[in-house]
């Protein structure tokens, strides 16, 4: 039997779950079992956990449905536990180094206690000083094991479940489990403290609680706050049943109603039924108030007295008097120009147009990428919707006939942004755009992340300097309602890079639908439009942007490369979209397709891809055609830009480090041999999970038509998809 069973619920924390698991497995004390609790075998966290379970036999995952909530997940983990003591660790928290050794030493010193309470550190997600809220409660506890009567301040309700380790036999013998759904720590902690006979304290930090940028789920507005009263009633009823002594009942009562009053006075938590919450809390207060209880002094004491008397009107007046000044200032629109600001402000006062959808791609570069694919599908599935594409003045000519558009900065631009219910973008709308109540913002992204993104860029000085204000970036992220991903890797990385309260849609990238729907005729048409000679093999060369370089340099002499590989090939050069201006860089057997509107067309035309670290490799992999990574400066790129995984360890095909190596893989054919095919297959398994040709349909049905998740078409398995045919190469 292991010394510790560590239960780790993982719902909604896939992006940070690895940190939690790593912190456990890296402990110097190794006598434990680690029990991650996943939603389902195909949930985002399950993919993360599966790798750990393969590598370490101490990891034994179990499953609990999301509908069971945090309480259900912990109870499931508890039932699976076989260790002597149980520790509950949230999936986005970590054990500090040496934590388990410290717990083992303390338990050995104090003997067989039911509960060992310990300190925890609350760490701000971005900046600020960590705090240790448990320290004051534990500072006055006896040195060894003691009865709860000797430390009445340890009521259990003021400490989270992961700020203690529990003797498993104590929990099972007394049938103690996490009650309810929300505020389950309050109920569990209170019930445990009421039943415990022998406890102890460790005055050292064991868990580092990493605060979420979007805050605790329990702090969000909603009807779930009524469950705080359920937990309060449960604990106080049990306390009355066992006739809890007055010196223990008073701190229990005060700590419970401190939480209740905080919720009742909060301006945003109770969106409705505020009066009903107050009245029920008042009834509980009077029913369970200890005999002879005297309310505390000051403003808190006034709130106690108003709650006891049931004076909701007076309580509401007091709450309003304490509210801080003008929250409206943060919502003031700030587009440039006084006249524009006034017009935009006026339009914001008009009702939302529930049939208006506004699209934008690449900061207005034109009709492209995921927004364009969603727009096209919406015209078929939701013709009642009016769609407006936002473009820069120089991109107006590239907008297809029949597509309504608005020039960025124009009067129409601000009008449609103010009135549209749906806003769809693959980057971000301007800082001045206001997120109106009832509007729906869909972030489609424009690639799978190899390089660090969002908040993860902060530790890379070159990138951080170019990014600008991370506070402004995250304010834009806060407007998102939905974020689209094309694979589980993206789901995890976006959660880290863009911490917010939006919902992730694992639907695939709509722009990649064409890779499963295009025909041989479509491929031939695109090749002809791009000028690819008949019978030639087209190699797409698509290098990415270098943050540490200025201007576009291919890093490869394409003329020499063409000469080295023979006359059977032509090269399609597509520079990063940062460099799509200026004169053509083509000539001879080099066809510059940088300015072509659709990267999807260019990929369809290519028989193989040569890239360095561009996200185009993840999209192109859907075609199941050869990919070669030309990684001449990988070490510099990795250190300067930051990456999420080692591409050299998990490449999409052959890797070349020099121009000579690159030419050689095409001369000898190894770019498409069995080894290259095997590498590509593994890459596709990991990064082509959701791109099955129906992503745009899923997005339109869920976001624009409001269909329930269960009615959305499921993803077609990778083995059953038939990618668009290549022009000259036979796919293995």
XYZ file of C-alpha atoms in Angstrom:
732
model
C 0.000 0.000 0.000
C 1.517 3.363 -1.026
C 1.980 6.057 1.593
C -0.015 8.657 -0.392
C -2.793 8.643 -2.972
C -2.788 11.939 -4.873
C -6.074 12.688 -6.659
C -5.879 15.274 -9.449
C -9.139 16.368 -11.170
C -8.363 17.671 -14.646
C -11.532 19.175 -16.140
C -10.781 22.389 -18.032
C -7.068 22.519 -17.139
C -5.450 20.474 -19.902
C -3.059 23.313 -20.721
C -1.592 23.353 -17.205
C -2.130 19.753 -16.172
C 1.418 18.727 -17.101
C 2.802 21.154 -14.527
C 0.727 19.529 -11.793
C 1.680 15.971 -12.763
C 5.342 16.871 -13.191
C 5.400 18.458 -9.739
C 4.213 15.163 -8.223
C 6.435 12.831 -10.218
C 9.490 14.973 -9.496
C 9.098 14.588 -5.711
C 12.063 13.114 -3.859
C 9.644 10.938 -1.856
C 8.361 8.351 -4.292
C 5.976 6.113 -2.315
C 2.709 7.313 -3.838
C 0.088 6.641 -6.473
C -1.024 9.448 -8.751
C -4.697 9.366 -9.791
C -5.586 11.885 -12.511
C -9.363 12.109 -12.999
C -10.269 12.760 -16.644
C -13.648 13.561 -18.182
C -13.494 10.702 -20.690
C -10.889 8.655 -22.577
C -11.052 11.116 -25.493
C -11.021 14.332 -23.411
C -8.146 16.841 -23.820
C -6.668 15.956 -20.436
C -6.804 12.230 -21.237
C -4.267 12.730 -24.017
C -1.920 14.428 -21.573
C -2.403 11.772 -18.897
C -1.980 8.841 -21.291
C 1.664 9.719 -21.903
C 2.387 9.862 -18.184
C 0.665 6.540 -17.549
C 2.792 4.875 -20.231
C 6.002 6.204 -18.708
C 5.256 5.724 -14.986
C 3.336 2.827 -13.422
C 2.391 4.991 -10.432
C 0.013 6.987 -12.672
C -3.430 5.329 -12.712
C -6.032 7.521 -14.442
C -9.763 7.182 -13.818
C -12.748 8.867 -15.444
C -15.606 10.991 -14.166
C -18.064 12.830 -16.452
C -18.018 16.654 -16.474
C -21.641 16.599 -15.295
C -20.435 15.161 -11.974
C -18.420 18.324 -11.374
C -15.404 18.736 -9.135
C -17.088 16.850 -6.295
C -17.786 13.839 -8.510
C -14.233 13.811 -9.849
C -12.714 13.870 -6.374
C -15.094 11.198 -5.108
C -14.223 8.991 -8.069
C -10.535 9.427 -7.336
C -11.098 8.717 -3.653
C -12.889 5.451 -4.425
C -9.951 4.344 -6.591
C -7.342 5.261 -3.971
C -5.500 2.554 -2.022
C -2.898 4.683 -0.221
C -2.733 5.250 3.486
C -3.338 8.994 3.145
C -5.148 10.989 0.451
C -4.102 14.342 -0.944
C -6.323 16.288 -3.343
C -4.466 18.473 -5.825
C -6.235 20.630 -8.405
C -5.052 20.093 -11.972
C -3.667 23.597 -12.305
C -1.783 23.622 -8.981
C 1.615 22.163 -8.090
C 3.322 20.456 -5.168
C 6.378 22.378 -4.038
C 9.695 20.468 -4.155
C 10.083 18.243 -1.110
C 6.379 18.450 -0.242
C 5.731 14.718 0.116
C 8.910 14.186 2.142
C 7.787 16.948 4.514
C 4.318 15.410 4.853
C 5.778 11.954 5.488
C 8.128 13.308 8.143
C 5.355 15.230 9.891
C 2.975 12.254 9.871
C 5.696 10.049 11.294
C 6.275 12.581 14.066
C 2.642 13.157 15.096
C 1.350 9.632 14.626
C -1.944 8.391 13.246
C -3.960 11.624 12.822
C -7.201 11.885 10.850
C -6.238 15.169 9.151
C -2.942 16.971 8.710
C -3.520 20.594 7.737
C -0.739 22.491 5.969
C -0.020 25.873 4.442
C -0.445 26.771 0.779
C 0.771 29.617 -1.369
C -1.554 31.571 -3.644
C 0.531 32.713 -6.603
C -0.729 35.483 -8.942
C -0.930 34.279 -12.525
C 1.089 37.206 -13.880
C 2.624 39.530 -11.326
C 2.274 40.359 -7.650
C 3.408 38.888 -4.379
C 2.322 35.352 -3.353
C 0.201 35.067 -0.217
C -0.150 32.370 2.429
C -3.735 32.602 3.761
C -3.481 29.403 5.798
C -0.535 30.607 7.885
C -2.574 32.725 10.382
C -4.991 29.838 11.002
C -2.205 27.340 11.633
C 0.085 29.645 13.600
C -1.885 29.153 16.837
C -2.204 25.366 16.667
C -0.512 23.052 19.217
C 2.872 21.611 18.283
C 1.928 17.919 18.119
C -1.287 16.015 17.456
C -4.341 17.508 19.127
C -8.099 17.339 19.457
C -10.091 19.838 17.309
C -11.398 21.357 20.549
C -7.901 22.767 21.171
C -7.903 24.709 17.879
C -11.500 25.860 17.278
C -10.401 28.212 14.485
C -9.707 25.135 12.308
C -13.314 24.738 11.221
C -12.376 23.248 7.840
C -14.548 25.691 5.881
C -11.873 28.375 5.501
C -9.292 26.061 3.941
C -9.547 24.385 0.514
C -9.530 20.607 0.291
C -5.984 20.683 -1.115
C -4.645 22.348 2.038
C -4.735 19.113 4.024
C -3.886 15.423 3.756
C -6.460 12.918 5.030
C -6.162 9.440 6.485
C -8.025 7.342 3.937
C -9.473 4.937 6.498
C -10.915 7.892 8.409
C -12.744 9.121 5.283
C -14.067 5.713 4.303
C -15.087 4.580 7.791
C -17.112 7.745 8.349
C -18.459 7.759 4.801
C -17.082 11.237 4.146
C -17.304 12.450 0.541
C -17.494 15.725 -1.322
C -21.087 16.989 -1.261
C -23.028 18.858 -3.933
C -21.475 20.447 -6.974
C -20.323 24.006 -6.293
C -18.635 25.178 -3.061
C -17.919 21.536 -2.304
C -14.751 22.456 -0.375
C -16.890 24.304 2.170
C -19.111 21.297 2.811
C -16.322 18.719 2.754
C -13.977 20.739 4.943
C -16.696 21.409 7.494
C -17.859 17.783 7.657
C -14.295 16.505 8.001
C -13.508 18.898 10.847
C -16.709 17.918 12.649
C -15.896 14.191 12.498
C -12.134 14.313 13.064
C -10.890 13.258 16.501
C -7.163 13.781 16.156
C -5.533 16.365 13.875
C -2.185 18.070 13.373
C -0.656 20.947 11.436
C 2.408 21.413 9.266
C 3.521 25.039 9.223
C 5.098 24.866 5.795
C 3.875 25.449 2.245
C 3.029 22.184 0.485
C 0.836 23.299 -2.432
C 1.375 26.261 -4.710
C -2.034 27.401 -5.933
C -1.655 29.094 -9.314
C -4.409 31.666 -9.568
C -6.284 31.752 -12.849
C -6.321 34.984 -14.777
C -10.073 34.596 -15.272
C -10.501 34.039 -11.552
C -12.047 31.226 -9.571
C -15.058 29.628 -11.256
C -16.999 30.137 -8.034
C -16.554 33.889 -8.352
C -18.334 34.071 -11.703
C -21.928 35.312 -11.899
C -24.681 32.710 -11.860
C -27.313 30.787 -9.989
C -24.717 28.399 -8.568
C -24.107 30.787 -5.643
C -27.288 29.452 -4.046
C -25.307 26.247 -3.428
C -23.149 28.132 -0.934
C -26.262 28.271 1.232
C -26.796 24.529 0.695
C -23.299 23.785 1.975
C -23.719 26.230 4.859
C -26.956 24.585 5.902
C -25.454 21.105 5.609
C -22.494 21.880 7.858
C -24.464 23.807 10.473
C -27.160 21.107 10.601
C -24.524 18.426 11.238
C -22.938 20.634 13.885
C -26.306 20.946 15.637
C -26.892 17.180 15.432
C -23.673 16.447 17.276
C -24.234 19.322 19.701
C -20.994 21.093 18.836
C -19.578 23.041 21.814
C -20.141 26.793 21.740
C -16.428 27.620 21.494
C -16.235 25.626 18.258
C -19.640 26.602 16.900
C -18.947 30.357 17.020
C -15.916 30.385 14.654
C -17.658 27.886 12.383
C -20.729 30.132 12.209
C -18.648 33.271 11.587
C -16.502 31.740 8.863
C -19.495 30.352 7.007
C -21.427 33.615 7.111
C -18.361 35.631 6.165
C -18.519 33.793 2.824
C -22.292 34.226 2.605
C -22.137 37.976 3.245
C -19.296 38.403 0.767
C -21.459 36.828 -1.916
C -24.578 38.767 -0.930
C -22.673 42.060 -1.100
C -20.784 41.336 -4.323
C -22.063 43.519 -7.171
C -21.778 40.857 -9.893
C -22.012 37.352 -8.448
C -25.769 37.241 -7.998
C -27.226 38.158 -11.370
C -30.786 37.383 -10.254
C -32.641 36.202 -7.172
C -30.478 38.433 -4.976
C -33.414 39.109 -2.674
C -34.229 35.377 -2.420
C -30.574 34.616 -1.574
C -30.614 37.223 1.173
C -33.906 35.994 2.649
C -32.771 32.380 2.761
C -29.432 33.409 4.266
C -31.300 35.444 6.876
C -33.433 32.442 7.838
C -30.329 30.240 8.153
C -28.608 32.892 10.226
C -31.447 33.099 12.746
C -31.939 29.318 12.891
C -28.284 28.464 13.564
C -27.016 31.550 15.418
C -25.206 30.339 18.568
C -26.818 31.202 21.849
C -25.526 34.497 23.189
C -23.709 35.249 19.917
C -22.472 38.841 19.551
C -21.876 40.176 16.069
C -18.435 41.651 15.289
C -17.924 45.402 15.215
C -17.656 47.792 12.304
C -19.241 47.476 8.879
C -19.183 43.668 9.067
C -21.193 43.811 12.277
C -23.763 46.049 10.575
C -24.132 43.449 7.830
C -24.616 40.728 10.450
C -27.367 42.718 12.156
C -29.132 43.463 8.873
C -28.967 39.791 7.921
C -30.353 38.782 11.299
C -33.258 41.203 10.925
C -33.931 40.292 7.295
C -33.646 43.951 6.212
C -32.822 43.485 2.553
C -33.609 47.084 1.559
C -31.187 48.440 4.144
C -28.561 45.863 3.169
C -28.884 46.847 -0.496
C -28.449 50.503 0.393
C -25.332 49.701 2.400
C -23.943 47.643 -0.451
C -24.533 50.479 -2.914
C -22.808 52.950 -0.607
C -19.653 50.827 -0.566
C -19.513 50.302 -4.308
C -16.522 51.901 -5.977
C -16.883 54.615 -8.642
C -17.748 54.362 -12.228
C -17.292 51.037 -13.907
C -18.630 52.567 -17.113
C -15.340 54.347 -17.824
C -13.740 51.063 -18.863
C -16.435 50.582 -21.496
C -15.977 53.927 -23.239
C -15.189 53.380 -26.926
C -11.969 54.998 -28.088
C -11.673 54.907 -31.873
C -9.615 57.752 -33.275
C -11.363 60.982 -34.080
C -14.049 62.721 -32.065
C -16.690 62.392 -34.760
C -16.008 58.673 -35.138
C -16.133 58.144 -31.364
C -19.483 59.869 -31.152
C -20.938 57.891 -34.031
C -19.674 54.612 -32.605
C -21.004 55.477 -29.153
C -24.395 56.285 -30.668
C -24.455 53.005 -32.612
C -23.654 51.073 -29.441
C -26.915 52.312 -27.945
C -28.917 50.743 -30.769
C -30.122 47.135 -30.483
C -27.891 44.353 -31.737
C -28.654 43.173 -35.254
C -29.152 39.467 -34.601
C -28.724 38.614 -38.289
C -25.466 40.522 -38.815
C -22.109 38.732 -38.927
C -18.813 40.652 -39.230
C -15.705 38.825 -40.467
C -12.054 39.841 -40.571
C -8.865 37.959 -41.466
C -5.218 38.893 -40.871
C -6.010 42.443 -39.719
C -7.952 43.185 -42.907
C -5.584 41.748 -45.511
C -8.487 40.328 -47.487
C -10.982 37.507 -47.926
C -8.977 34.594 -46.558
C -8.381 31.838 -44.027
C -10.925 30.455 -41.563
C -13.220 33.512 -41.604
C -13.597 33.207 -45.395
C -14.354 29.473 -45.158
C -16.963 30.070 -42.451
C -18.461 32.915 -44.484
C -18.795 30.678 -47.540
C -20.470 27.894 -45.555
C -22.803 30.349 -43.799
C -24.093 31.547 -47.178
C -25.257 27.978 -47.790
C -26.502 26.958 -44.349
C -27.685 30.318 -43.001
C -28.623 32.513 -45.989
C -30.790 34.695 -43.741
C -27.655 36.163 -42.154
C -26.080 39.330 -43.523
C -22.294 39.025 -43.693
C -19.788 41.895 -43.917
C -16.041 41.342 -44.431
C -13.662 43.967 -43.032
C -10.685 44.825 -45.261
C -7.978 47.431 -45.554
C -8.353 49.875 -48.497
C -5.649 48.155 -50.560
C -7.395 44.769 -50.173
C -10.775 45.848 -51.546
C -9.928 44.607 -55.033
C -9.280 41.083 -53.737
C -12.756 40.668 -52.253
C -14.745 38.185 -54.394
C -17.821 39.454 -56.241
C -20.982 39.289 -54.175
C -19.194 39.558 -50.807
C -20.256 42.667 -48.889
C -17.335 44.482 -47.308
C -16.460 47.513 -45.211
C -13.165 49.385 -45.292
C -11.429 49.411 -41.919
C -11.765 52.804 -40.252
C -14.730 53.879 -42.338
C -18.093 54.944 -41.010
C -19.645 51.644 -42.141
C -16.848 49.750 -40.375
C -17.738 51.209 -36.967
C -21.463 50.873 -37.599
C -21.364 47.143 -38.326
C -18.950 46.505 -35.445
C -21.337 48.242 -33.073
C -24.460 46.425 -34.272
C -23.317 42.896 -35.197
C -24.273 40.027 -32.966
C -21.518 37.810 -34.388
C -17.884 38.846 -34.834
C -15.485 36.357 -36.419
C -11.728 36.913 -36.666
C -8.522 34.918 -37.034
C -6.494 37.609 -35.255
C -8.116 40.268 -33.046
C -10.374 43.237 -33.495
C -9.124 46.708 -32.621
C -8.735 47.597 -28.946
C -11.538 50.142 -29.289
C -14.135 47.494 -30.173
C -16.583 47.034 -27.305
C -17.818 43.563 -26.349
C -21.552 44.153 -26.079
C -23.789 41.968 -23.913
C -25.400 39.397 -26.163
C -22.758 39.594 -28.884
C -20.751 36.496 -29.808
C -17.046 36.686 -30.623
C -15.458 33.718 -32.381
C -11.658 33.473 -32.517
C -10.716 31.052 -35.300
C -6.892 31.304 -34.993
C -4.738 30.951 -38.121
C -2.440 28.057 -37.402
C -1.263 25.370 -35.017
C 1.316 26.748 -32.571
C 4.881 25.518 -32.731
C 6.265 28.865 -31.588
C 5.129 30.423 -28.310
C 2.063 32.621 -28.456
C 0.134 35.077 -26.288
C 1.149 35.285 -22.637
C 3.823 32.614 -23.190
C 5.833 35.128 -25.248
C 6.546 37.276 -22.207
C 9.783 35.466 -21.312
C 11.320 35.967 -24.763
C 12.567 39.582 -24.907
C 12.744 39.948 -28.692
C 9.192 38.705 -29.150
C 7.809 40.495 -26.089
C 9.134 43.827 -27.355
C 7.310 43.357 -30.650
C 4.121 42.158 -28.998
C 3.550 45.335 -27.013
C 1.243 45.468 -24.016
C 0.275 42.031 -22.769
C -2.474 43.673 -20.708
C -4.059 44.980 -23.913
C -3.569 41.627 -25.610
C -5.396 39.821 -22.822
C -8.133 42.445 -22.760
C -8.764 41.531 -26.398
C -8.762 37.855 -25.472
C -11.415 38.532 -22.833
C -13.849 39.408 -25.621
C -13.744 35.879 -27.045
C -16.730 33.613 -26.499
C -15.355 30.725 -28.554
C -11.854 29.692 -29.606
C -11.339 27.226 -32.438
C -8.719 24.462 -32.472
C -7.681 21.887 -35.057
C -5.955 19.407 -32.732
C -5.576 18.563 -29.061
C -2.113 20.125 -28.952
C -3.641 23.488 -29.888
C -6.357 23.091 -27.267
C -3.719 22.749 -24.562
C -1.408 25.495 -25.810
C -4.163 28.070 -26.402
C -5.371 27.504 -22.843
C -1.911 28.475 -21.607
C -1.291 31.287 -24.062
C -4.711 32.939 -23.877
C -6.103 32.433 -20.341
C -9.718 33.541 -20.281
C -13.247 32.222 -19.844
C -14.052 31.418 -23.489
C -15.209 27.985 -24.672
C -12.915 25.855 -26.820
C -14.409 24.301 -29.956
C -12.463 21.243 -31.141
C -14.042 21.420 -34.582
C -11.013 21.721 -36.893
C -9.996 24.660 -39.083
C -12.609 25.518 -41.731
C -9.918 26.668 -44.168
C -8.588 23.104 -44.193
C -11.897 21.578 -45.283
C -10.782 21.853 -48.905
C -7.975 19.361 -48.293
C -10.623 16.672 -47.900
C -13.147 17.948 -50.454
C -11.056 19.068 -53.449
C -10.929 16.851 -56.532
C -8.215 16.133 -59.091
C -9.866 18.698 -61.384
C -9.620 21.308 -58.634
C -5.919 20.573 -58.207
C -5.326 20.818 -61.973
C -7.213 24.124 -62.149
C -5.161 25.680 -59.351
C -1.857 24.510 -60.840
C -2.775 26.043 -64.177
C -3.756 29.336 -62.534
C -0.432 29.469 -60.701
C 1.552 28.689 -63.845
C 2.866 25.246 -62.884
C 4.026 23.544 -66.108
C 2.381 20.244 -66.999
C 4.318 17.225 -65.811
C 6.499 19.146 -63.363
C 6.645 18.369 -59.673
C 5.844 21.487 -57.673
C 7.710 22.017 -54.397
C 6.167 24.623 -52.118
C 8.834 26.527 -50.181
C 7.170 28.410 -47.289
C 9.575 29.772 -44.659
C 8.279 31.582 -41.583
C 9.020 34.989 -40.129
C 12.119 35.502 -37.968
C 11.573 37.864 -35.043
C 15.294 38.521 -34.836
C 15.674 39.422 -38.544
C 14.569 42.431 -40.595
C 13.032 41.974 -44.008
C 12.552 38.752 -45.932
C 15.447 36.458 -46.689
C 14.785 32.918 -47.835
C 17.830 31.481 -46.073
C 18.218 29.342 -49.174
C 19.515 30.142 -52.678
C 16.535 28.834 -54.622
C 18.224 29.135 -58.006
C 21.110 26.957 -56.839
C 18.667 24.561 -55.204
C 16.696 24.178 -58.451
C 19.909 23.526 -60.351
C 20.957 20.877 -57.822
C 17.722 18.848 -57.868
C 17.184 18.638 -61.621
C 14.681 19.769 -64.215
C 11.741 17.719 -62.966
C 10.902 20.300 -60.283
C 9.635 23.862 -59.988
C 9.542 25.792 -56.719
C 6.512 27.723 -55.493
C 7.868 30.440 -53.212
C 5.431 31.670 -50.570
C 6.928 34.135 -48.118
C 5.312 34.816 -44.738
C 2.353 37.184 -45.062
C 4.389 39.906 -43.342
C 6.346 40.121 -46.623
C 3.666 39.888 -49.288
C 4.322 43.387 -50.630
C 6.705 44.529 -53.306
C 8.083 43.063 -56.508
C 8.084 39.413 -57.447
C 10.939 37.244 -56.234
C 10.345 34.625 -58.937
C 11.963 33.816 -62.230
C 12.961 30.737 -64.149
C 11.802 27.664 -62.276
C 10.811 29.748 -59.236
C 7.179 30.875 -59.139
C 6.468 33.538 -56.501
C 3.008 32.810 -55.073
C 3.367 35.037 -51.994
C 0.665 37.412 -53.178
C -1.845 34.691 -54.031
C -4.947 35.158 -51.872
C -5.373 31.533 -50.810
C -2.661 29.522 -49.089
C -5.006 26.535 -49.430
C -4.828 26.774 -53.242
C -1.050 26.909 -53.111
C -0.928 23.803 -50.907
C -3.273 21.912 -53.230
C -0.976 22.713 -56.152
C 2.178 21.491 -54.404
C 3.377 17.893 -54.608
C 5.600 18.366 -51.550
C 6.306 21.032 -48.939
C 9.616 22.491 -47.807
C 9.337 24.672 -44.731
C 11.268 25.527 -41.627
C 9.061 26.245 -38.610
C 5.958 27.650 -40.303
C 2.551 26.474 -39.111
C 1.725 25.696 -42.741
C 3.254 22.261 -42.108
C 0.342 21.325 -39.816
C -2.216 22.289 -42.447
C -0.333 20.683 -45.332
C -0.074 17.419 -43.390
C -3.811 16.983 -43.985
C -2.966 16.301 -47.645
C -0.703 13.395 -46.629
C 2.000 14.543 -49.061
C 5.744 14.678 -48.339
C 7.089 17.404 -46.050
C 10.739 18.312 -45.538
C 11.852 20.530 -42.647
C 14.739 22.807 -43.600
C 16.059 23.671 -40.131
C 19.279 25.581 -40.769
C 18.863 27.848 -37.707
C 16.702 25.747 -35.379
C 18.787 26.374 -32.266
C 18.698 30.154 -32.733
C 14.975 30.153 -33.526
C 14.136 27.975 -30.532
C 16.092 30.130 -28.088
C 14.882 33.448 -29.505
C 11.244 32.712 -30.295
C 10.457 29.879 -27.920
C 8.705 26.679 -29.026
C 6.146 24.289 -27.549
C 7.872 21.090 -28.633
C 11.109 19.966 -30.242
C 10.427 19.773 -33.967
C 13.645 17.862 -34.480
C 12.312 15.081 -32.248
C 8.842 15.055 -33.856
C 9.343 16.161 -37.484
C 6.703 15.810 -40.217
C 9.221 14.118 -42.501
C 12.887 14.313 -43.427
C 14.991 17.062 -41.822
C 17.780 18.938 -43.628
C 20.207 21.306 -41.910
C 22.162 22.572 -44.932
C 21.349 23.389 -48.579
C 23.357 20.336 -49.632
C 21.331 18.019 -47.379
C 18.101 19.535 -48.676
C 19.024 19.004 -52.297
C 20.183 15.460 -51.565
C 16.814 14.277 -50.188
C 15.158 15.282 -53.462
C 17.882 13.892 -55.698
C 17.785 10.461 -54.055
C 14.041 10.433 -53.402
C 14.351 9.973 -49.637
C 11.990 12.896 -49.058
C 9.170 10.479 -49.916
C 10.598 7.142 -48.794
C 9.337 4.757 -46.124
C 11.041 6.602 -43.254
C 9.594 9.932 -44.368
C 6.149 8.345 -44.687
C 6.357 6.880 -41.182
C 7.357 10.231 -39.686
C 4.508 11.941 -41.502
C 1.989 9.364 -40.288
C 2.939 9.986 -36.653
C 2.786 13.732 -37.239
C -0.684 13.446 -38.775
C -1.947 11.374 -35.850
C -0.985 14.157 -33.497
C -1.839 17.262 -35.479
C -4.603 16.362 -37.973
C -7.152 15.214 -35.433
C -10.146 17.392 -36.277
C -9.611 18.564 -39.884
C -11.987 16.211 -41.692
C -13.671 18.472 -44.255
C -16.670 19.467 -42.088
C -15.167 22.058 -39.744
C -16.945 25.022 -41.333
C -20.288 23.245 -41.082
C -19.732 22.500 -37.395
C -18.852 26.130 -36.675
C -21.838 27.555 -38.541
C -24.271 25.179 -36.898
C -22.965 25.706 -33.365
C -22.045 29.410 -33.333
C -24.226 31.097 -35.957
C -27.285 28.844 -35.829
C -27.093 28.037 -32.107
C -27.517 24.290 -32.474
C -26.721 22.241 -29.335
C -23.316 20.508 -29.105
C -24.861 17.036 -29.272
C -26.350 17.759 -32.711
C -23.048 18.843 -34.297
C -21.589 16.344 -36.821
C -18.838 14.255 -35.195
C -15.276 14.291 -36.486
C -14.522 11.642 -39.119
C -11.626 9.387 -38.003
C -8.314 10.102 -39.680
C -8.120 6.631 -41.255
C -11.448 7.168 -43.027
C -10.581 10.490 -44.675
C -9.527 10.738 -48.325
C -7.267 13.754 -48.901
C -7.287 15.652 -52.183
C -5.090 13.890 -54.782
C -1.644 15.185 -55.683
C -0.951 16.024 -59.297
C 2.219 13.988 -59.879
C 2.929 11.941 -56.767
C 1.255 8.735 -55.602
C 0.524 8.905 -51.895
C 1.848 5.981 -49.857
